[in-house]
Short mmCIF file of C-alpha atoms in Angstrom, two decimals:
data_model
loop_
_atom_site.label_atom_id
_atom_site.label_comp_id
_atom_site.label_asym_id
_atom_site.label_seq_id
_atom_site.Cartn_x
_atom_site.Cartn_y
_atom_site.Cartn_z
CA MET A 1104 0.00 0.00 0.00
CA LYS A 1105 1.12 3.51 -0.74
CA GLU A 1106 0.66 6.74 1.14
CA ASN A 1107 -1.15 9.69 -0.44
CA VAL A 1108 -3.43 7.63 -2.66
CA ASN A 1109 -5.81 9.45 -5.00
CA ILE A 1110 -9.40 8.32 -4.52
CA PRO A 1111 -11.56 8.59 -7.65
CA ILE A 1112 -14.58 10.84 -7.09
CA SER A 1113 -17.02 12.82 -9.20
CA MET A 1114 -17.64 16.52 -8.75
CA ASP A 1115 -21.33 15.75 -9.40
CA TRP A 1116 -21.68 13.80 -6.14
CA THR A 1117 -23.05 15.19 -2.90
CA THR A 1118 -20.78 15.56 0.11
CA GLN A 1119 -22.30 12.42 1.65
CA GLU A 1120 -21.73 10.43 -1.55
CA ILE A 1121 -18.08 11.51 -1.60
CA ILE A 1122 -17.75 10.43 2.03
CA ASP A 1123 -19.39 7.04 1.30
CA VAL A 1124 -17.19 6.31 -1.73
CA THR A 1125 -14.06 7.46 0.09
CA THR A 1126 -14.91 5.26 3.07
CA PHE A 1127 -15.42 2.24 0.78
CA PHE A 1128 -12.02 2.71 -0.84
CA GLN A 1129 -10.40 3.25 2.57
CA VAL A 1130 -11.82 -0.02 3.92
CA VAL A 1131 -10.57 -1.88 0.83
CA GLU A 1132 -7.13 -0.43 1.44
CA THR A 1133 -7.32 -1.37 5.13
CA ALA A 1134 -8.23 -4.97 4.21
CA HIS A 1135 -4.91 -5.20 2.38
CA GLY A 1136 -3.07 -4.60 5.65
CA LYS A 1137 -5.28 -6.01 8.39
CA ALA A 1138 -8.53 -7.90 8.87
CA VAL A 1139 -11.82 -6.08 8.22
CA PRO A 1140 -15.29 -7.51 9.00
CA ARG A 1141 -16.95 -8.76 5.81
CA GLU A 1142 -20.12 -6.87 6.74
CA ASP A 1143 -18.20 -3.57 6.66
CA ILE A 1144 -16.91 -4.29 3.15
CA LEU A 1145 -20.27 -5.46 1.81
CA GLY A 1146 -22.23 -2.63 3.45
CA LEU A 1147 -19.91 0.01 2.05
CA TYR A 1148 -19.87 -1.69 -1.36
CA GLY A 1149 -23.68 -1.54 -1.34
CA LYS A 1150 -23.53 2.23 -0.75
CA PHE A 1151 -20.85 2.52 -3.45
CA LYS A 1152 -23.14 0.72 -5.94
CA GLU A 1153 -26.01 3.10 -5.14
CA ILE A 1154 -23.71 5.99 -6.09
CA VAL A 1155 -21.92 4.23 -8.98
CA PRO A 1156 -24.50 1.83 -10.46
CA GLY A 1157 -22.80 1.42 -13.85
CA LYS A 1158 -20.46 -1.54 -14.24
CA SER A 1159 -18.08 0.24 -16.63
CA GLU A 1160 -17.73 3.25 -14.32
CA GLU A 1161 -17.15 0.89 -11.38
CA LYS A 1162 -14.44 -0.97 -13.30
CA GLN A 1163 -12.77 2.29 -14.29
CA MET A 1164 -12.78 3.57 -10.70
CA PHE A 1165 -11.55 0.23 -9.33
CA ARG A 1166 -8.74 0.09 -11.90
CA GLN A 1167 -7.67 3.65 -11.07
CA PHE A 1168 -7.68 3.03 -7.31
CA ASP A 1169 -6.10 -0.43 -7.61
CA GLU A 1170 -3.15 0.94 -9.57
CA ASP A 1171 -2.64 3.92 -7.29
CA ALA A 1172 -3.10 2.10 -3.97
CA GLU A 1173 -1.59 -1.24 -5.04
CA VAL A 1174 -4.71 -3.15 -3.93
CA ASN A 1175 -7.48 -5.08 -5.68
CA CYS A 1176 -10.99 -3.76 -5.01
CA TRP A 1177 -12.87 -6.47 -6.90
CA LYS A 1178 -11.00 -9.37 -5.27
CA THR A 1179 -11.64 -7.79 -1.88
CA VAL A 1180 -15.39 -7.56 -2.55
CA GLN A 1181 -15.40 -11.15 -3.90
CA ALA A 1182 -13.59 -12.42 -0.79
CA ALA A 1183 -16.18 -10.68 1.39
CA ARG A 1184 -19.05 -12.21 -0.61
CA LYS A 1185 -17.59 -15.71 -0.25
CA ALA A 1186 -16.90 -15.34 3.47
CA GLU A 1187 -19.23 -16.50 6.22
CA ALA A 1188 -21.17 -14.04 8.39
CA GLY A 1189 -18.93 -12.58 11.07
CA GLU A 1190 -15.74 -13.52 9.23
CA LYS A 1191 -12.99 -10.96 8.73
CA ILE A 1192 -11.29 -10.32 5.39
CA ASN A 1193 -7.53 -9.88 5.21
CA MET A 1194 -6.10 -9.57 1.72
CA THR A 1195 -2.47 -9.52 2.91
CA GLY A 1196 -0.52 -12.13 1.00
CA ARG A 1197 -3.27 -12.76 -1.56
CA SER A 1198 -2.28 -12.28 -5.16
CA GLY A 1199 -3.94 -9.62 -7.19
#
């Protein structure tokens, strides 16, 4: 993970939407260093999808953040989806 990562946002979003998207990306980044409850990841991803419903825009934002932060947003969400309730997600050491 790198310091001073640029988080992709849109100037068309409300302040709350910017906060929600930023929080989602921050929790993905955190999961690449320490364990995060799956419910946190999935809940924030749900808010992210309300703000960014389009798949192509999501992929573009994920790619931008992944490259800048040296993480993998999609693999983090997939790991959370596959995990059991109450499980924590730690992407440290996972390829991607």
